[in-house]
Amino acid sequence: MAPIDASKDPEAYAKYNKERAEKLKKQKEVDKQAEEREARLNKLKLTGSKDFKVGAQVVVVGLQKNPEKNGSLGTLQNYNVEKERWAVEFHTGSTNNFKTENLQLVESSPAEAAASTTEGDEGEIPTSKVYITGLAAATTVEDLIKLFSSIGMLDREPVRNAKGKSKGYQDEWPFAVKLYKPGQENGDGSVNFVDKVAARAAIKTYNGHSLKGSVITVQYAGGEGAKEAAEAKMRKRSRSRDRLAELDRLKKKLKDEERPKELAGIFGPDI
């Protein structure tokens, strides 16, 4: 392609620069995803075994046409004899079919690995829902989904019609992830997992984690710690309201002192 003369065709030159910037941005995202996949693979303990069975944790490897799926962690659902492929369900709820040669068994899932180092068993876990505090104002629901879906499968909330009955397919329902009053510093939210072990793993992995430049606290939803955090947040809001009310009273007092008493009410009611 011949070089574009910016002085002769400024529009074509601007279009070229825009397209080039978009290509560079896409390539940067591809490179970043490749690095993340490589990092995930390095963290996993691969068994090398070919003893595939339903419920086993696997990681996708060696794909040429869809390399973005390499490094994805999923669970074996069933084997299709005709297609000679395993159906693998990912934490997002989606399912894809893969040849055995493109799957490697993982010694344990991230949730199981974290749970194995925590005392107690699943019977002692109070809930599959975690409560997060200390969130930065820039945090979004997508940020929470991306962070916590790396631990385990997120639960989904049914979409209901006017009669209160669920509608649509379960894999199309939104994730059970909440961000309360987004855009505020020191915000809070919640994430609901499919199983309780993932909740315990999330607490162990991300309590004290830095997200968007803010250190977050992760604990079981409804627990004593969560109640104390919620109460502290309410006290802080109450103090803020009291300070605003006091400021309004001071403003009114200063305004009254500046206005002569004999003119009070002549120009309308006091504000």
Short mmCIF file of C-alpha atoms in Angstrom, two decimals:
data_model
loop_
_atom_site.label_atom_id
_atom_site.label_comp_id
_atom_site.label_asym_id
_atom_site.label_seq_id
_atom_site.Cartn_x
_atom_site.Cartn_y
_atom_site.Cartn_z
CA MET A 1 0.00 0.00 0.00
CA ALA A 2 1.38 3.40 -1.05
CA PRO A 3 1.94 5.92 1.74
CA ILE A 4 -0.84 8.46 2.24
CA ASP A 5 0.02 12.14 1.96
CA ALA A 6 -1.67 13.83 4.93
CA SER A 7 -1.60 17.24 3.22
CA LYS A 8 -3.32 15.98 0.07
CA ASP A 9 -5.83 13.59 1.62
CA PRO A 10 -6.29 14.38 5.33
CA GLU A 11 -9.48 12.29 5.62
CA ALA A 12 -7.81 9.14 4.26
CA TYR A 13 -4.80 9.77 6.50
CA ALA A 14 -7.05 10.15 9.58
CA LYS A 15 -8.93 6.96 8.65
CA TYR A 16 -5.64 5.08 8.24
CA ASN A 17 -4.43 6.22 11.67
CA LYS A 18 -7.72 5.24 13.29
CA GLU A 19 -7.68 1.74 11.73
CA ARG A 20 -4.04 1.28 12.70
CA ALA A 21 -4.76 2.30 16.30
CA GLU A 22 -7.68 -0.18 16.46
CA LYS A 23 -5.47 -3.00 15.09
CA LEU A 24 -2.77 -2.24 17.65
CA LYS A 25 -5.37 -2.20 20.43
CA LYS A 26 -6.79 -5.56 19.36
CA GLN A 27 -3.33 -7.07 19.11
CA LYS A 28 -2.51 -5.77 22.58
CA GLU A 29 -5.67 -7.44 23.95
CA VAL A 30 -4.78 -10.71 22.18
CA ASP A 31 -1.27 -10.62 23.65
CA LYS A 32 -2.66 -9.88 27.11
CA GLN A 33 -5.12 -12.78 26.89
CA ALA A 34 -2.29 -15.08 25.78
CA GLU A 35 -0.21 -14.03 28.79
CA GLU A 36 -3.16 -14.62 31.12
CA ARG A 37 -3.74 -18.09 29.64
CA GLU A 38 -0.08 -18.93 30.06
CA ALA A 39 -0.16 -17.72 33.66
CA ARG A 40 -3.26 -19.87 34.37
CA LEU A 41 -1.59 -22.93 32.88
CA ASN A 42 1.53 -22.40 34.97
CA LYS A 43 -0.57 -22.31 38.16
CA LEU A 44 -2.42 -25.54 37.40
CA LYS A 45 -1.17 -28.98 38.37
CA LEU A 46 -1.71 -31.22 35.33
CA THR A 47 -1.83 -34.95 36.02
CA GLY A 48 -0.95 -36.28 32.58
CA SER A 49 -3.58 -38.99 33.11
CA LYS A 50 -6.18 -39.88 30.46
CA ASP A 51 -8.70 -41.25 32.95
CA PHE A 52 -11.48 -38.88 31.86
CA LYS A 53 -14.78 -39.11 33.71
CA VAL A 54 -17.83 -36.95 34.32
CA GLY A 55 -17.20 -34.22 36.89
CA ALA A 56 -13.42 -34.15 36.40
CA GLN A 57 -11.68 -30.79 36.10
CA VAL A 58 -9.87 -30.21 32.79
CA VAL A 59 -8.01 -27.42 31.03
CA VAL A 60 -8.21 -26.75 27.28
CA VAL A 61 -4.90 -26.95 25.40
CA GLY A 62 -3.49 -27.06 21.87
CA LEU A 63 -6.36 -25.40 19.96
CA GLN A 64 -5.27 -23.80 16.68
CA LYS A 65 -8.53 -22.35 15.33
CA ASN A 66 -9.74 -20.95 18.67
CA PRO A 67 -6.56 -20.27 20.65
CA GLU A 68 -8.40 -17.89 22.97
CA LYS A 69 -9.97 -20.96 24.65
CA ASN A 70 -6.59 -22.45 25.53
CA GLY A 71 -6.01 -22.30 29.27
CA SER A 72 -9.75 -22.26 30.06
CA LEU A 73 -10.72 -24.39 33.04
CA GLY A 74 -13.91 -26.44 32.91
CA THR A 75 -15.76 -29.55 34.07
CA LEU A 76 -16.43 -32.68 32.02
CA GLN A 77 -20.19 -33.17 31.50
CA ASN A 78 -20.61 -36.11 29.13
CA TYR A 79 -18.93 -37.89 26.21
CA ASN A 80 -20.48 -37.86 22.74
CA VAL A 81 -19.58 -41.21 21.15
CA GLU A 82 -20.61 -40.18 17.61
CA LYS A 83 -18.59 -36.96 17.65
CA GLU A 84 -15.84 -38.49 19.81
CA ARG A 85 -15.76 -35.36 21.91
CA TRP A 86 -16.23 -34.40 25.56
CA ALA A 87 -18.72 -31.69 26.52
CA VAL A 88 -16.98 -29.24 28.85
CA GLU A 89 -18.87 -26.70 30.96
CA PHE A 90 -17.04 -23.50 31.90
CA HIS A 91 -17.57 -21.17 34.86
CA THR A 92 -19.55 -18.79 32.62
CA GLY A 93 -22.20 -21.49 32.16
CA SER A 94 -21.35 -22.08 28.48
CA THR A 95 -20.57 -25.56 27.13
CA ASN A 96 -18.30 -26.59 24.25
CA ASN A 97 -17.20 -29.93 22.78
CA PHE A 98 -13.51 -30.88 22.61
CA LYS A 99 -11.41 -33.78 21.42
CA THR A 100 -9.61 -35.72 24.13
CA GLU A 101 -6.27 -34.57 22.72
CA ASN A 102 -7.22 -30.96 23.48
CA LEU A 103 -7.97 -31.62 27.14
CA GLN A 104 -5.71 -32.23 30.11
CA LEU A 105 -6.87 -33.37 33.52
CA VAL A 106 -6.20 -31.01 36.41
CA GLU A 107 -5.19 -32.37 39.79
CA SER A 108 -7.71 -30.13 41.55
CA SER A 109 -9.84 -27.11 40.81
CA PRO A 110 -8.86 -23.69 42.25
CA ALA A 111 -11.72 -23.93 44.75
CA GLU A 112 -10.70 -27.40 45.90
CA ALA A 113 -7.05 -26.37 46.18
CA ALA A 114 -7.89 -23.38 48.35
CA ALA A 115 -10.40 -25.33 50.39
CA SER A 116 -7.94 -28.14 51.08
CA THR A 117 -5.72 -25.72 53.02
CA THR A 118 -8.59 -24.43 55.14
CA GLU A 119 -9.64 -26.15 58.33
CA GLY A 120 -13.11 -27.65 58.57
CA ASP A 121 -15.33 -29.35 56.04
CA GLU A 122 -18.19 -28.19 53.83
CA GLY A 123 -20.67 -28.77 56.65
CA GLU A 124 -19.13 -25.85 58.53
CA ILE A 125 -19.50 -23.41 55.63
CA PRO A 126 -22.55 -21.24 56.40
CA THR A 127 -23.41 -20.10 52.88
CA SER A 128 -22.36 -20.09 49.24
CA LYS A 129 -22.70 -16.29 49.15
CA VAL A 130 -19.89 -13.85 49.96
CA TYR A 131 -20.10 -10.19 50.92
CA ILE A 132 -17.44 -7.78 49.64
CA THR A 133 -16.60 -4.37 51.14
CA GLY A 134 -14.01 -1.68 50.46
CA LEU A 135 -14.71 -1.57 46.71
CA ALA A 136 -13.36 1.34 44.67
CA ALA A 137 -15.79 3.68 42.92
CA ALA A 138 -14.53 2.44 39.54
CA THR A 139 -15.51 -1.17 40.30
CA THR A 140 -18.19 -2.68 38.05
CA VAL A 141 -20.29 -5.84 38.17
CA GLU A 142 -18.17 -7.16 35.30
CA ASP A 143 -15.04 -6.71 37.44
CA LEU A 144 -16.57 -8.83 40.22
CA ILE A 145 -17.68 -11.50 37.74
CA LYS A 146 -14.22 -11.70 36.19
CA LEU A 147 -12.48 -11.86 39.57
CA PHE A 148 -14.67 -14.39 41.38
CA SER A 149 -15.50 -16.64 38.42
CA SER A 150 -11.85 -17.71 38.49
CA ILE A 151 -12.59 -19.44 41.82
CA GLY A 152 -15.74 -21.39 40.99
CA MET A 153 -19.00 -21.46 39.08
CA LEU A 154 -21.19 -18.44 39.79
CA ASP A 155 -24.86 -18.97 40.51
CA ARG A 156 -27.49 -17.34 38.29
CA GLU A 157 -30.65 -15.41 39.13
CA PRO A 158 -33.84 -16.41 37.28
CA VAL A 159 -35.57 -13.84 35.11
CA ARG A 160 -39.26 -13.75 36.06
CA ASN A 161 -42.38 -12.69 34.20
CA ALA A 162 -45.28 -10.61 35.52
CA LYS A 163 -46.71 -13.69 37.28
CA GLY A 164 -43.45 -14.37 39.11
CA LYS A 165 -42.58 -17.47 37.09
CA SER A 166 -39.08 -17.91 35.72
CA LYS A 167 -38.64 -17.51 31.98
CA GLY A 168 -35.89 -18.19 29.46
CA TYR A 169 -33.01 -20.63 29.76
CA GLN A 170 -30.91 -20.89 32.87
CA ASP A 171 -27.64 -20.28 31.03
CA GLU A 172 -29.09 -16.97 29.79
CA TRP A 173 -29.99 -15.71 33.26
CA PRO A 174 -27.73 -13.02 34.78
CA PHE A 175 -25.09 -14.01 37.30
CA ALA A 176 -26.04 -13.64 40.98
CA VAL A 177 -23.60 -10.77 41.44
CA LYS A 178 -24.65 -7.49 43.06
CA LEU A 179 -22.93 -4.12 43.32
CA TYR A 180 -24.73 -1.89 45.82
CA LYS A 181 -24.72 1.83 44.95
CA PRO A 182 -22.07 1.67 42.19
CA GLY A 183 -19.78 4.63 41.64
CA GLN A 184 -19.19 5.25 45.36
CA GLU A 185 -15.90 4.84 47.18
CA ASN A 186 -15.76 2.14 49.85
CA GLY A 187 -18.62 0.37 48.10
CA ASP A 188 -19.97 -3.10 48.78
CA GLY A 189 -21.41 -6.00 46.85
CA SER A 190 -22.12 -9.72 46.92
CA VAL A 191 -21.37 -12.82 44.87
CA ASN A 192 -23.30 -16.09 45.04
CA PHE A 193 -21.56 -19.32 44.01
CA VAL A 194 -23.13 -22.61 43.01
CA ASP A 195 -21.38 -24.46 45.84
CA LYS A 196 -20.20 -23.48 49.32
CA VAL A 197 -16.63 -24.68 48.84
CA ALA A 198 -16.11 -21.96 46.23
CA ALA A 199 -17.29 -19.34 48.73
CA ARG A 200 -14.70 -20.50 51.26
CA ALA A 201 -12.03 -20.49 48.53
CA ALA A 202 -13.02 -16.95 47.50
CA ILE A 203 -12.57 -15.70 51.06
CA LYS A 204 -9.20 -17.38 51.42
CA THR A 205 -8.00 -16.16 48.01
CA TYR A 206 -9.36 -12.62 47.79
CA ASN A 207 -9.80 -11.31 51.34
CA GLY A 208 -7.23 -8.48 51.42
CA HIS A 209 -6.88 -8.50 47.62
CA SER A 210 -6.29 -5.20 45.77
CA LEU A 211 -8.99 -4.48 43.18
CA LYS A 212 -8.96 -1.25 41.18
CA GLY A 213 -6.44 0.16 43.65
CA SER A 214 -8.56 -0.59 46.73
CA VAL A 215 -8.00 -3.38 49.26
CA ILE A 216 -11.22 -5.39 49.59
CA THR A 217 -12.64 -7.48 52.42
CA VAL A 218 -14.40 -10.74 51.51
CA GLN A 219 -16.48 -12.67 54.06
CA TYR A 220 -19.53 -14.89 54.27
CA ALA A 221 -22.75 -12.99 53.59
CA GLY A 222 -24.97 -12.77 56.65
CA GLY A 223 -22.16 -13.61 59.06
CA GLU A 224 -21.14 -11.55 62.06
CA GLY A 225 -18.36 -9.87 60.12
CA ALA A 226 -20.72 -8.91 57.32
CA LYS A 227 -23.26 -7.55 59.81
CA GLU A 228 -20.59 -5.47 61.53
CA ALA A 229 -19.42 -4.09 58.19
CA ALA A 230 -22.98 -3.20 57.18
CA GLU A 231 -23.62 -1.53 60.56
CA ALA A 232 -20.38 0.45 60.29
CA LYS A 233 -21.41 1.59 56.82
CA MET A 234 -24.80 2.72 58.14
CA ARG A 235 -23.14 4.63 61.00
CA LYS A 236 -20.86 6.36 58.52
CA ARG A 237 -23.83 7.39 56.37
CA SER A 238 -25.69 8.60 59.45
CA ARG A 239 -22.71 10.74 60.49
CA SER A 240 -22.55 12.19 56.98
CA ARG A 241 -26.25 13.12 57.15
CA ASP A 242 -25.74 14.72 60.58
CA ARG A 243 -22.80 16.78 59.30
CA LEU A 244 -24.84 18.00 56.31
CA ALA A 245 -27.73 18.94 58.58
CA GLU A 246 -25.40 20.85 60.90
CA LEU A 247 -23.87 22.66 57.92
CA ASP A 248 -27.33 23.71 56.74
CA ARG A 249 -28.13 25.05 60.22
CA LEU A 250 -24.90 27.07 60.29
CA LYS A 251 -25.58 28.52 56.85
CA LYS A 252 -29.09 29.59 57.91
CA LYS A 253 -27.76 31.10 61.14
CA LEU A 254 -25.15 33.15 59.27
CA LYS A 255 -27.75 34.31 56.78
CA ASP A 256 -30.11 35.38 59.57
CA GLU A 257 -27.33 37.30 61.33
CA GLU A 258 -26.44 39.18 58.13
CA ARG A 259 -30.07 40.22 57.43
CA PRO A 260 -31.60 43.02 59.57
CA LYS A 261 -34.51 41.72 61.68
CA GLU A 262 -36.87 44.44 60.38
CA LEU A 263 -36.41 43.11 56.81
CA ALA A 264 -36.99 39.46 57.69
CA GLY A 265 -39.75 37.93 55.54
CA ILE A 266 -40.08 40.92 53.18
CA PHE A 267 -38.24 39.22 50.32
CA GLY A 268 -39.95 35.91 50.70
CA PRO A 269 -39.56 33.02 53.15
CA ASP A 270 -36.17 32.11 54.55
CA ILE A 271 -34.44 29.28 52.81
#
